[in-house]
Amino acid sequence: MRLKPLVSAFACAWASSLLVAAPVAAQQRPDPQAQLIAKRNAIEQELEQVAVIDRKVMVKMRDGKLMAADIYRPKGAGKVPIIFSRTPYNFNFWDVKLGAPRDMTRALEAVKHGYAYVEMQERGHFFSEGNYDILGMPLSDGSDELKWMSSQPWSTGKVGTTGCSSTAEWQLAVVAQNDPALATFNVQGFGAGIGKVGPYYEQGNWYRGGAVQMLFISWIYDYGIQNQTRPLFPHGTSQADLINASHFYDLAPQMPPVDWNKAFWHLPEKDIIKAVGGPPGIFETHMPVATGGDMIARTPNDPAWYKGGLWNEKLKVSKPGLWFMSWFDVSVSPNLAAYNEVRRTAPKAVADQQYAIIAPVLHCAYTRASEHTMIGDLDVGDARFDYNDLVYGWFDHYLKGEDSPMLDKQPRVMYYVMGANRWEQADTWPPAGAKTEDLYFASEGQANTLYGNGKLVEAPPAADHPDRFVYDPENPVPTFGGGGCCQGSAVKFGSYDQRPQETRNDILVYDSRPFEHGTEVSGPITVTLYVSSSAKDTDFTFKVIDVYPDGRAFNITENIQRMRYRNGYDKPLAWMSPGQTYKVTFQPIDTSYYFKPGHKLRVDVSSSNFPRFDRNLNTGGNNYDETKSVIARNVIHHDAQHPSRITITVVPDGKPVADGKTGKSG
C-alpha cells in the first residue's frame, strides 16, 4: 500500500584478466548517488523556471489546527485549475538524507500541463497539526482544504483529486460532501477508503469475512502512524522558518526494524505493536479522535467505523470519477462494489461519467507493468497502459472543459484478462451477459492434499462422504501469494505454484476436469460450504487456482469467512455446536482469468491463511485479547442435501466449463 523510495544501483563484473585495470576503472565508474543528486537538482531547477513555488503554507482548519501544503503553479498563467494530492506520507521538498531535492517530477508534470499542483499533509503527520485517525479522518478537513484552495486568487475554483493508496483512500467520502470546488476525482488502489458497501463490511480493509487483515498492524508500526508523541514546530512558526528548517528536519519517524515473520505470531494480538517496542495509539488504545481509537476491539459493524472519514454506501457520489483497481490488490471486490454502487445511485449523467480500469498488478503497481508483467512467479504478459495520458486527458476534460481524444476512446470498464493476457472492455462489471455456473465439491472422503480424491463436478453427489481436517491455530496454513500489501518480508504476494503447500493434510484439494475449451471467468466468484466443527467458532478459507497440464498450480484469488458472522455482520453472533451442520456463503470475490484448454480449476479449502489474516483461536472469545487456543476438527459436507459449491461467472462468448452442464443452486 505504501510506495517505496526510488533506489538506483549499479553492478559491474570484471574478468580476471582485467584485474590489473580494476583500480582505474573503479575510479571512472559513475557514482550512483551523485547521479541521483544531479538528476534531482535538474528537475528542481526546471521546476523553478516554470513554476511559482510556495512551500510550507500552513492552512487553518475550522478547529484551528494547521495543515501543511506545498503549492506549484505555472508562471504567468493567470487563473488555473488545481490537481490536489493529500497524503499521510512524507512529501518534504528536501530529501534530508540525500542532501538534495526530493523527486519533484509529479509537480513539474502538472505545471507543464497547465495546472496548479497542491500537496497537503494529512492531519497529525509531519508538519501538520492534530491527531491522525487512520480510516477515520474528519471529513471537515477535506471541505476546509477545498474551500481554501479554490478561493485563492490564482485558482479557477475547480479542483480534481488524485493519488494511490492512502493518497486516494480519503477521497470518496470527501467527494460525497458535494463541495462545489471539487469537480472530479481519480482514486487508485483505494480499498482502505471503503467502509460498508453491499455485502462487504471490510471497514477500510480492516476485515475480510470478519477476520482481521493483519497488514495494518505492520503498516501502523513501520510508518510511525501511532505518533501522538512526536516533534512539532511551535504553532505559528513563520513560513520562512519552516522552509529553512525543512532542509535539515523532515520530522520523519525512523522505526527500528522488525522481523514480522516472528512478530505476527505474538498473542494477544492487541499487544503485537507493544511487543515490538511500538508506542500506544489508535490500534489498541482509546484515543481523542472522532472514532475513538481502540480499533482492534471493534466488530465489523461497530458504530465507531461510521464516525470518521470512511466512505460507505449511504454517502452519495455525484462527481465524475476515474477509478483504478488491480486484481492482486487488498480488496478489489469492495472497490468494484463501490464503483457499481455509485453508477447505480448517481444521477444518470454522472453515472455515465464513471470509468474503471482493473489491472493485473499488485497494490499501486500500475505503472510498473512491463512487456512481461510478473505477478509473483506468474507472467501475465504485456499489461502496460498509458495511465498518465489518461489522467491528464481526464483532467483536461473535467477541469478545463477541453476535448480529450484519449477519453473519447476509453470504455466504461477496461479490465485485464489474466491467462489470456489481454485487455478487454465492457460497459458494466461484470460484463453484460455474463452467466454464473456452479461446480460442486465431491470426494470419497479423502480430499486432503493434492494427492487426495477431491473433485469438482457438475451436480452434487448423491451420498455425503465428508472431508475432515484438523485446524490447529499453533500450526496455521502460511500465506503463500494472493492479493495484499504492507507486510514486509512476512508475505510474498502475487501468484505462485501452490503444490508445496498442498501436501499439508489440513488443506483439502478439489479439481475440475480439464477444460475442453478456453473459458473466460470474469466477475464474482462465490463459495458456499456446508460445514461442521468441534469448535464454537472457527474460520474457513479457500483459494481458486489454475492447474496447468504439467501440474503447476497458480493461485488466482482467495477468501476467508469467520463462522460467528456467517448470518451477517449486523446480526447476533452465530456460534457452532458439535455435530451440527451449518451453511456458510463467503462474500463474493472478483477476478478475470482465462482457463486454457487442458487446464483445470482447483479450489483449496482450509481454515487459515496466516499472516494475511489473523488466526481464529477457535474459543468463541474476543480473539484479539486471548493467548490460548483450541484445536478445531473441521468437516466439509457435500451431497444433494449439502451442495457445497463454487459459483463462477463466465463471459457469454466463452465456452462452458467441462461438458457444459450447469448446476443449480441449492
XYZ file of C-alpha atoms in Angstrom:
666
model
C 0.000 0.000 0.000
C 2.855 2.300 0.727
C 5.191 3.471 -2.021
C 8.922 2.830 -1.595
C 11.579 5.468 -2.340
C 13.407 5.292 -5.629
C 16.708 3.448 -5.379
C 19.350 3.249 -8.112
C 22.105 0.630 -8.042
C 24.807 -0.379 -10.448
C 26.722 -3.646 -10.582
C 29.866 -4.358 -12.571
C 31.684 -7.669 -13.092
C 35.296 -7.807 -14.193
C 37.137 -10.632 -15.879
C 40.216 -11.919 -14.080
C 42.423 -10.847 -16.976
C 41.447 -7.220 -16.318
C 42.144 -7.215 -12.608
C 45.187 -5.006 -13.052
C 42.938 -2.322 -14.540
C 40.309 -2.549 -11.827
C 41.502 0.388 -9.671
C 41.500 2.778 -12.643
C 38.135 1.532 -13.895
C 36.643 1.829 -10.424
C 37.656 5.481 -10.330
C 35.929 6.066 -13.642
C 32.662 4.408 -12.682
C 29.897 6.963 -12.088
C 28.764 7.484 -8.523
C 25.078 6.444 -8.351
C 24.339 8.873 -5.539
C 25.985 11.735 -7.393
C 23.928 10.888 -10.475
C 20.732 10.867 -8.437
C 21.567 14.193 -6.819
C 22.294 15.720 -10.226
C 19.008 14.423 -11.613
C 17.036 15.755 -8.665
C 18.721 19.148 -8.904
C 17.954 19.339 -12.624
C 14.254 18.643 -12.032
C 14.124 21.234 -9.261
C 15.837 23.816 -11.455
C 13.388 23.197 -14.276
C 10.507 23.486 -11.825
C 11.854 26.823 -10.581
C 11.955 28.079 -14.182
C 8.318 27.283 -14.994
C 6.520 27.410 -11.642
C 5.607 29.769 -8.867
C 6.636 27.750 -5.801
C 5.009 28.327 -2.427
C 6.087 25.787 0.201
C 5.187 25.141 3.817
C 1.950 27.096 3.610
C 0.017 26.361 6.808
C -3.729 26.138 6.120
C -6.110 26.616 9.053
C -8.934 24.135 9.602
C -12.186 25.049 11.327
C -10.872 23.735 14.659
C -7.787 25.948 14.419
C -5.319 23.183 13.518
C -2.859 23.947 10.722
C -2.238 21.626 7.776
C 0.981 21.887 5.744
C 0.751 22.476 1.991
C 3.204 22.908 -0.895
C 1.891 24.708 -3.976
C 3.283 24.737 -7.520
C 1.571 26.739 -10.274
C 2.526 27.865 -13.789
C 4.261 31.208 -14.094
C 2.301 33.872 -15.942
C -0.723 31.648 -16.467
C -3.312 33.642 -14.547
C -6.055 31.545 -13.000
C -5.562 27.786 -13.312
C -7.396 24.639 -12.120
C -5.899 22.554 -9.340
C -4.749 18.961 -9.064
C -4.897 18.110 -5.370
C -2.900 15.346 -3.651
C -3.349 14.805 0.098
C -1.221 12.207 1.839
C -0.058 10.884 5.219
C 3.394 10.285 3.713
C 6.479 12.448 3.682
C 6.473 14.959 0.826
C 9.082 17.305 2.285
C 10.581 19.119 -0.717
C 14.088 18.413 0.548
C 15.457 14.870 0.845
C 17.270 15.279 4.151
C 19.239 12.041 3.916
C 20.291 12.561 0.301
C 21.081 16.243 0.761
C 19.205 17.173 -2.415
C 15.659 17.990 -3.545
C 13.010 15.309 -3.443
C 11.874 13.959 -6.818
C 9.550 16.750 -7.982
C 8.507 15.061 -11.254
C 4.790 14.984 -10.446
C 4.661 18.669 -9.605
C 6.653 19.508 -12.736
C 4.370 17.460 -14.974
C 1.245 19.070 -13.543
C 2.621 22.576 -14.018
C 3.657 21.790 -17.593
C 0.112 20.615 -18.268
C -1.226 23.943 -17.059
C -2.315 23.037 -13.532
C -1.548 24.167 -10.046
C -0.347 21.159 -8.085
C -1.203 21.247 -4.384
C 0.243 18.679 -1.998
C -1.158 18.709 1.504
C -0.160 16.718 4.574
C -2.778 14.692 6.424
C -3.739 15.834 9.889
C -1.347 14.571 12.548
C 1.638 13.836 10.281
C 4.954 15.609 9.776
C 4.387 19.386 9.707
C 0.578 19.168 10.031
C -1.025 19.555 13.447
C -3.668 17.472 15.221
C -4.164 13.735 15.744
C -4.144 11.249 12.881
C -7.025 8.775 12.699
C -6.428 6.058 10.129
C -9.668 5.056 8.361
C -11.440 7.899 10.100
C -10.029 11.319 9.190
C -12.529 14.162 9.732
C -14.423 14.983 6.555
C -14.363 18.631 7.547
C -10.637 18.743 6.731
C -11.334 17.907 3.100
C -14.064 20.521 2.843
C -11.931 23.188 4.510
C -8.973 22.440 2.248
C -11.090 22.566 -0.919
C -12.684 25.831 0.107
C -9.295 27.349 0.870
C -7.502 26.389 -2.333
C -10.434 27.141 -4.657
C -10.705 30.652 -3.200
C -7.074 31.572 -3.925
C -6.674 34.415 -6.436
C -4.724 32.180 -8.833
C -7.409 29.431 -8.854
C -10.243 28.962 -11.358
C -12.198 27.400 -8.489
C -12.030 23.892 -9.956
C -10.203 21.082 -8.182
C -9.525 17.462 -9.155
C -8.126 14.898 -6.714
C -5.664 12.123 -7.484
C -3.471 9.586 -5.717
C -2.957 5.948 -4.855
C -3.419 4.036 -1.596
C -3.562 6.393 1.401
C -3.378 9.311 -1.012
C -6.644 8.060 -2.541
C -8.487 6.499 0.394
C -9.818 9.779 1.815
C -11.252 10.909 -1.496
C -14.637 9.185 -1.883
C -16.056 10.329 1.435
C -14.908 13.894 0.727
C -16.364 13.721 -2.797
C -19.684 12.750 -1.211
C -19.738 16.062 0.677
C -20.525 17.601 -2.732
C -18.318 20.640 -2.259
C -18.738 22.957 -5.280
C -14.985 23.275 -5.842
C -14.417 19.545 -6.314
C -15.087 18.882 -9.996
C -13.765 15.332 -10.378
C -11.681 12.616 -8.720
C -9.182 9.903 -9.577
C -8.923 7.099 -6.997
C -6.235 4.434 -7.309
C -5.856 1.371 -5.068
C -8.350 2.932 -2.657
C -9.635 -0.106 -0.745
C -8.843 1.269 2.700
C -11.230 4.128 1.987
C -14.248 1.833 1.600
C -16.293 1.148 4.709
C -19.526 -0.783 4.260
C -20.876 -1.403 0.757
C -23.262 -4.168 -0.296
C -22.249 -7.412 1.433
C -18.827 -6.059 2.375
C -18.147 -4.880 5.918
C -14.389 -4.570 5.495
C -14.251 -1.103 7.085
C -11.238 0.062 5.158
C -9.520 -3.309 4.633
C -9.555 -3.914 8.383
C -11.622 -7.069 7.961
C -12.245 -9.746 5.358
C -15.129 -12.050 6.117
C -14.916 -10.944 9.745
C -11.233 -11.914 10.081
C -8.667 -9.175 10.731
C -6.417 -8.348 7.801
C -3.081 -8.079 9.575
C -1.477 -5.694 7.094
C -2.435 -2.657 9.151
C -0.552 -3.912 12.198
C 2.783 -3.777 10.389
C 1.830 -0.633 8.442
C 0.889 1.268 11.599
C 4.260 0.444 13.137
C 6.532 0.695 10.083
C 5.255 4.129 9.081
C 5.137 5.570 12.575
C 1.364 6.033 12.472
C 0.973 5.904 16.262
C 2.762 9.216 16.610
C 0.854 11.019 19.345
C 4.220 11.887 20.907
C 6.185 13.463 18.074
C 8.366 16.509 17.353
C 6.442 19.582 16.241
C 7.341 23.140 15.375
C 5.645 25.709 17.594
C 2.213 26.814 16.437
C 2.646 29.992 14.430
C 6.214 29.324 13.246
C 6.772 31.522 10.200
C 6.721 30.103 6.687
C 10.305 31.246 6.107
C 11.497 29.431 9.216
C 9.625 26.253 8.234
C 11.149 26.316 4.753
C 14.622 26.815 6.187
C 14.136 24.084 8.800
C 12.936 21.676 6.089
C 16.493 21.422 4.810
C 17.592 19.614 7.967
C 14.365 18.322 9.550
C 11.596 16.413 7.807
C 10.063 15.004 11.041
C 10.001 11.503 9.545
C 9.984 8.747 12.198
C 12.769 6.182 11.977
C 11.228 2.999 13.362
C 13.606 0.231 14.465
C 13.312 -2.695 12.019
C 11.014 -5.573 12.960
C 11.071 -9.195 11.836
C 7.365 -9.528 11.062
C 7.785 -13.230 10.336
C 8.092 -13.576 14.105
C 6.178 -10.537 15.323
C 2.815 -11.508 13.803
C 2.776 -14.650 15.984
C 2.567 -12.725 19.235
C -0.504 -13.226 21.415
C -2.594 -11.466 22.421
C -2.987 -9.838 19.039
C -3.799 -6.462 20.563
C -0.253 -6.299 22.003
C 1.686 -7.002 18.785
C 2.788 -3.393 18.327
C 3.618 -3.092 22.009
C 5.647 -6.321 21.854
C 7.942 -4.899 19.140
C 8.509 -1.713 21.097
C 5.982 0.449 19.301
C 4.112 3.283 21.029
C 0.456 3.071 22.100
C -2.173 4.587 19.850
C -5.291 4.139 17.766
C -4.664 0.420 17.132
C -5.221 -0.740 20.708
C -5.800 2.351 22.858
C -8.722 4.718 23.288
C -7.692 7.998 21.659
C -9.069 11.567 21.384
C -10.208 11.190 17.766
C -13.692 11.038 16.278
C -13.749 7.245 16.034
C -12.219 6.765 19.471
C -9.246 4.580 18.524
C -9.132 1.051 20.039
C -9.537 -0.329 16.502
C -8.603 -3.943 17.191
C -11.506 -4.280 19.656
C -14.165 -3.213 17.157
C -16.535 -5.585 15.391
C -17.146 -5.273 11.630
C -20.303 -3.227 12.222
C -19.150 -1.217 15.231
C -20.722 2.280 15.165
C -17.248 3.785 15.558
C -16.431 2.942 11.934
C -19.158 5.307 10.739
C -17.954 8.346 12.724
C -14.896 9.186 10.653
C -13.859 9.613 7.045
C -14.601 6.190 5.569
C -16.928 6.200 2.584
C -19.962 3.924 2.807
C -22.980 3.319 0.614
C -25.088 5.922 2.449
C -22.747 8.653 1.173
C -23.810 9.563 -2.351
C -21.268 10.490 -5.015
C -22.301 12.871 -7.780
C -18.971 13.809 -9.415
C -17.238 12.277 -12.465
C -14.775 9.607 -11.363
C -11.783 7.730 -12.762
C -11.246 4.525 -10.772
C -8.068 2.374 -10.877
C -8.105 -1.103 -9.344
C -5.988 -4.254 -9.605
C -6.627 -7.980 -9.342
C -3.908 -8.633 -6.768
C -4.679 -5.668 -4.539
C -6.002 -5.946 -0.995
C -9.703 -5.555 -1.711
C -10.659 -5.308 -5.361
C -14.194 -6.604 -4.750
C -15.293 -3.866 -2.307
C -13.715 -1.372 -4.717
C -15.794 -2.737 -7.590
C -18.874 -2.799 -5.375
C -18.315 0.892 -4.606
C -17.922 1.658 -8.313
C -21.145 -0.193 -9.124
C -22.976 1.456 -6.229
C -22.051 4.911 -7.495
C -23.151 4.010 -11.020
C -26.416 2.671 -9.620
C -27.288 5.610 -7.374
C -25.806 8.692 -9.055
C -27.838 10.821 -11.470
C -27.634 9.195 -14.906
C -25.380 11.867 -16.369
C -22.891 11.353 -13.522
C -23.294 7.560 -13.551
C -22.188 7.638 -17.186
C -19.088 9.595 -16.152
C -17.620 6.783 -14.019
C -14.740 4.911 -15.662
C -12.885 1.910 -14.235
C -9.582 0.256 -15.091
C -8.747 -3.080 -13.466
C -5.127 -4.076 -13.976
C -3.270 -7.368 -13.301
C -0.821 -5.951 -10.780
C -0.139 -5.692 -7.067
C -1.178 -2.735 -4.943
C -0.456 0.613 -6.670
C 1.865 -1.052 -9.201
C 0.019 0.134 -12.321
C 2.943 1.872 -13.976
C 5.308 -0.988 -13.124
C 3.673 -3.248 -15.688
C 6.079 -4.339 -18.411
C 6.224 -6.423 -21.564
C 6.321 -9.405 -19.218
C 4.349 -8.290 -16.196
C 5.185 -10.614 -13.316
C 2.709 -11.215 -10.503
C 4.906 -13.254 -8.221
C 6.038 -16.098 -10.466
C 3.178 -15.746 -12.963
C 3.859 -13.966 -16.255
C 0.622 -12.229 -17.272
C 2.053 -10.706 -20.426
C 2.199 -7.125 -21.637
C -0.105 -5.201 -19.298
C 1.306 -1.763 -20.000
C -1.093 1.157 -20.331
C -0.548 4.912 -20.542
C -2.189 5.913 -17.273
C -0.527 9.325 -17.301
C -2.061 10.350 -20.623
C -5.483 9.150 -19.486
C -5.308 11.025 -16.185
C -4.306 14.297 -17.837
C -6.843 13.769 -20.603
C -9.429 13.278 -17.873
C -8.437 16.437 -16.005
C -8.233 18.440 -19.242
C -11.833 17.498 -19.914
C -13.344 17.947 -16.457
C -11.197 20.808 -15.144
C -10.541 22.772 -18.341
C -13.530 21.786 -20.484
C -11.290 20.571 -23.317
C -11.914 17.669 -25.673
C -9.912 14.551 -24.867
C -9.203 12.058 -27.672
C -7.859 9.619 -25.067
C -11.053 9.791 -23.037
C -13.235 9.539 -26.158
C -11.783 6.069 -26.799
C -11.960 4.857 -23.201
C -14.622 2.222 -22.321
C -16.604 2.483 -19.082
C -14.806 -0.637 -17.818
C -11.413 -1.767 -19.074
C -10.197 -4.968 -17.459
C -7.260 -7.283 -17.976
C -7.923 -10.982 -18.548
C -5.101 -12.921 -16.940
C -4.268 -16.198 -18.632
C -5.346 -14.788 -21.989
C -3.106 -11.809 -21.143
C -5.134 -9.148 -22.887
C -7.111 -6.019 -22.126
C -10.867 -6.285 -22.616
C -13.606 -3.696 -22.396
C -17.200 -3.624 -21.216
C -19.874 -1.130 -20.286
C -20.508 -2.761 -16.903
C -18.934 -5.026 -14.308
C -19.430 -7.937 -14.610
C -19.514 -7.728 -18.413
C -23.022 -7.706 -19.870
C -24.452 -11.182 -20.423
C -22.019 -12.949 -18.094
C -23.592 -16.056 -16.590
C -22.955 -17.978 -13.404
C -22.107 -21.662 -13.356
C -21.862 -23.988 -10.366
C -19.305 -26.685 -9.737
C -19.894 -28.928 -6.721
C -17.422 -30.342 -4.234
C -17.179 -34.124 -4.114
C -14.808 -36.810 -2.853
C -14.631 -40.257 -1.339
C -13.874 -38.635 1.997
C -10.181 -38.082 1.382
C -9.720 -34.724 -0.346
C -6.739 -33.946 1.877
C -3.631 -32.803 -0.075
C -3.199 -32.681 -3.837
C -2.846 -36.476 -3.748
C -6.377 -36.918 -2.400
C -9.610 -37.673 -4.260
C -11.361 -34.304 -4.119
C -13.025 -33.101 -7.302
C -15.392 -30.502 -8.710
C -18.373 -31.927 -10.566
C -21.426 -30.617 -12.429
C -24.034 -31.923 -9.964
C -23.898 -32.559 -6.213
C -23.032 -36.169 -5.304
C -25.877 -38.402 -4.129
C -24.120 -39.522 -0.948
C -22.099 -37.492 1.535
C -18.522 -38.602 2.094
C -17.352 -35.744 4.324
C -13.832 -34.426 4.186
C -12.176 -33.848 7.555
C -9.124 -31.938 8.652
C -7.620 -30.553 11.827
C -7.083 -26.825 12.199
C -4.502 -26.009 14.844
C -4.004 -22.247 15.395
C -0.471 -23.036 16.519
C 0.255 -24.507 13.084
C -1.758 -22.426 10.591
C -1.502 -22.642 6.809
C 1.058 -19.968 5.914
C 0.147 -17.258 3.435
C 1.714 -18.004 0.063
C 0.770 -15.417 -2.533
C -2.531 -13.662 -3.036
C -3.570 -10.046 -3.010
C -2.270 -7.669 -0.366
C 0.453 -5.312 0.705
C 2.399 -3.791 3.558
C 3.507 -6.860 5.496
C 7.222 -6.574 4.904
C 9.083 -9.797 4.260
C 6.466 -11.855 6.100
C 4.333 -12.398 2.983
C 5.097 -12.888 -0.705
C 2.101 -11.502 -2.558
C 1.219 -12.470 -6.113
C 0.752 -15.829 -7.829
C 2.933 -18.857 -7.094
C 2.872 -22.604 -7.658
C 0.850 -23.841 -4.679
C 1.932 -27.502 -4.798
C 4.493 -27.203 -1.974
C 1.684 -26.172 0.389
C -0.826 -28.673 -0.948
C 0.992 -31.546 0.720
C -0.377 -30.366 4.084
C -3.092 -32.597 5.490
C -5.128 -29.575 6.604
C -5.673 -28.447 3.004
C -8.498 -30.036 1.018
C -7.963 -30.020 -2.744
C -10.781 -30.197 -5.314
C -10.124 -30.299 -9.067
C -12.435 -29.877 -12.035
C -11.982 -31.933 -15.157
C -9.740 -30.303 -17.764
C -11.444 -27.539 -19.712
C -12.367 -28.680 -23.210
C -12.490 -25.097 -24.465
C -10.858 -21.892 -23.402
C -13.095 -20.256 -20.786
C -13.041 -16.691 -19.508
C -14.120 -16.335 -15.892
C -14.731 -12.614 -15.342
C -16.828 -11.452 -12.425
C -17.565 -12.505 -8.867
C -16.685 -15.947 -7.519
C -18.726 -17.221 -4.598
C -18.122 -20.323 -2.492
C -20.863 -21.950 -0.417
C -19.895 -24.625 2.087
C -21.819 -26.915 4.408
C -19.601 -27.409 7.423
C -19.408 -28.745 10.948
C -16.786 -28.298 13.630
C -15.798 -29.366 17.099
C -15.205 -25.682 17.929
C -17.630 -22.972 18.981
C -16.164 -20.717 16.312
C -13.635 -21.221 13.537
C -12.689 -19.915 10.090
C -12.895 -21.410 6.621
C -10.733 -20.329 3.715
C -10.485 -21.060 0.021
C -8.121 -20.409 -2.871
C -9.036 -20.531 -6.554
C -6.213 -21.993 -8.642
C -5.336 -22.598 -12.304
C -3.791 -26.052 -12.719
C -1.582 -26.409 -15.790
C -1.357 -29.680 -17.735
C 2.129 -30.187 -16.269
C 0.724 -29.914 -12.716
C 1.767 -26.363 -11.828
C -0.924 -24.705 -9.754
C -1.045 -20.885 -9.719
C -3.333 -19.118 -7.269
C -5.805 -16.601 -8.721
C -7.789 -15.342 -5.746
C -8.682 -16.275 -2.174
C -11.136 -15.546 0.624
C -11.920 -16.231 4.279
C -15.029 -16.371 6.459
C -15.260 -16.288 10.238
C -18.164 -18.531 11.220
C -19.539 -16.327 14.013
C -20.504 -13.823 11.282
C -21.997 -16.316 8.836
C -25.525 -14.917 9.293
C -24.406 -11.327 8.693
C -22.340 -8.641 10.340
C -25.384 -6.761 11.597
C -26.872 -9.913 13.158
C -26.238 -11.594 16.531
C -23.103 -13.712 16.661
C -23.786 -17.264 15.491
C -21.930 -19.960 17.435
C -21.485 -23.576 16.391
C -22.370 -26.768 18.223
C -20.548 -30.085 17.716
C -22.379 -32.433 15.377
C -24.452 -29.668 13.749
C -24.053 -28.796 10.060
C -24.106 -25.140 9.006
C -24.308 -23.395 5.655
C -21.841 -20.581 5.076
C -21.582 -18.436 1.948
C -18.432 -16.390 1.505
C -18.548 -12.810 0.324
C -18.090 -12.637 -3.471
C -14.527 -12.170 -4.664
C -13.853 -10.855 -8.181
C -11.301 -11.769 -10.800
C -10.795 -12.083 -14.539
C -8.985 -15.200 -15.681
C -8.869 -17.276 -18.844
C -8.577 -21.035 -18.378
C -6.893 -22.508 -21.426
C -7.961 -25.859 -22.901
C -6.452 -28.684 -20.880
C -6.181 -26.595 -17.709
C -8.212 -27.348 -14.584
C -9.891 -25.175 -11.996
C -8.844 -26.092 -8.478
C -10.205 -24.982 -5.124
C -8.175 -25.419 -1.941
C -10.183 -25.327 1.301
C -8.744 -24.916 4.772
C -9.219 -22.812 7.915
C -6.274 -20.402 7.941
C -4.191 -18.132 5.731
C -1.721 -16.571 8.156
C -0.468 -13.856 8.490
C -2.548 -12.463 5.621
C -5.453 -12.902 8.056
C -5.319 -13.320 11.801
C -5.735 -16.779 13.293
C -9.092 -17.750 14.741
C -8.188 -19.199 18.131
C -11.416 -21.234 17.990
C -12.533 -20.393 21.543
C -15.511 -18.197 20.741
C -13.891 -15.380 22.730
C -12.845 -11.937 21.541
C -9.825 -13.428 19.793
C -7.822 -10.177 19.820
C -7.199 -10.304 23.602
C -6.642 -14.073 24.003
C -3.438 -16.059 24.428
C -4.796 -19.612 24.428
C -6.263 -21.538 21.523
C -8.108 -24.795 20.952
C -7.841 -27.216 18.062
C -10.830 -27.399 15.705
C -11.770 -30.596 13.905
C -13.492 -29.265 10.820
C -15.626 -31.069 8.272
C -16.855 -30.224 4.746
C -20.086 -31.944 3.697
C -21.132 -32.406 0.075
C -24.239 -34.168 -1.196
C -27.694 -33.258 -2.509
C -28.749 -32.027 0.938
C -25.456 -30.218 1.446
C -24.489 -28.876 -2.010
C -21.112 -27.294 -1.242
C -20.072 -25.479 -4.397
C -18.145 -22.769 -6.153
C -20.111 -20.366 -8.346
C -18.084 -18.761 -11.125
C -19.021 -16.044 -13.611
C -18.409 -16.981 -17.234
C -18.455 -14.454 -20.076
C -21.129 -15.120 -22.719
C -18.756 -15.807 -25.594
C -16.681 -18.245 -23.594
C -17.213 -21.987 -23.847
C -18.924 -23.727 -20.915
C -16.983 -25.428 -18.145
C -16.240 -29.159 -18.521
C -19.038 -30.828 -20.524
C -21.312 -27.817 -20.466
C -23.703 -28.876 -17.717
C -24.651 -26.088 -15.364
C -25.532 -26.938 -11.800
C -28.479 -25.437 -9.971
C -28.094 -23.545 -6.726
C -29.376 -25.189 -3.606
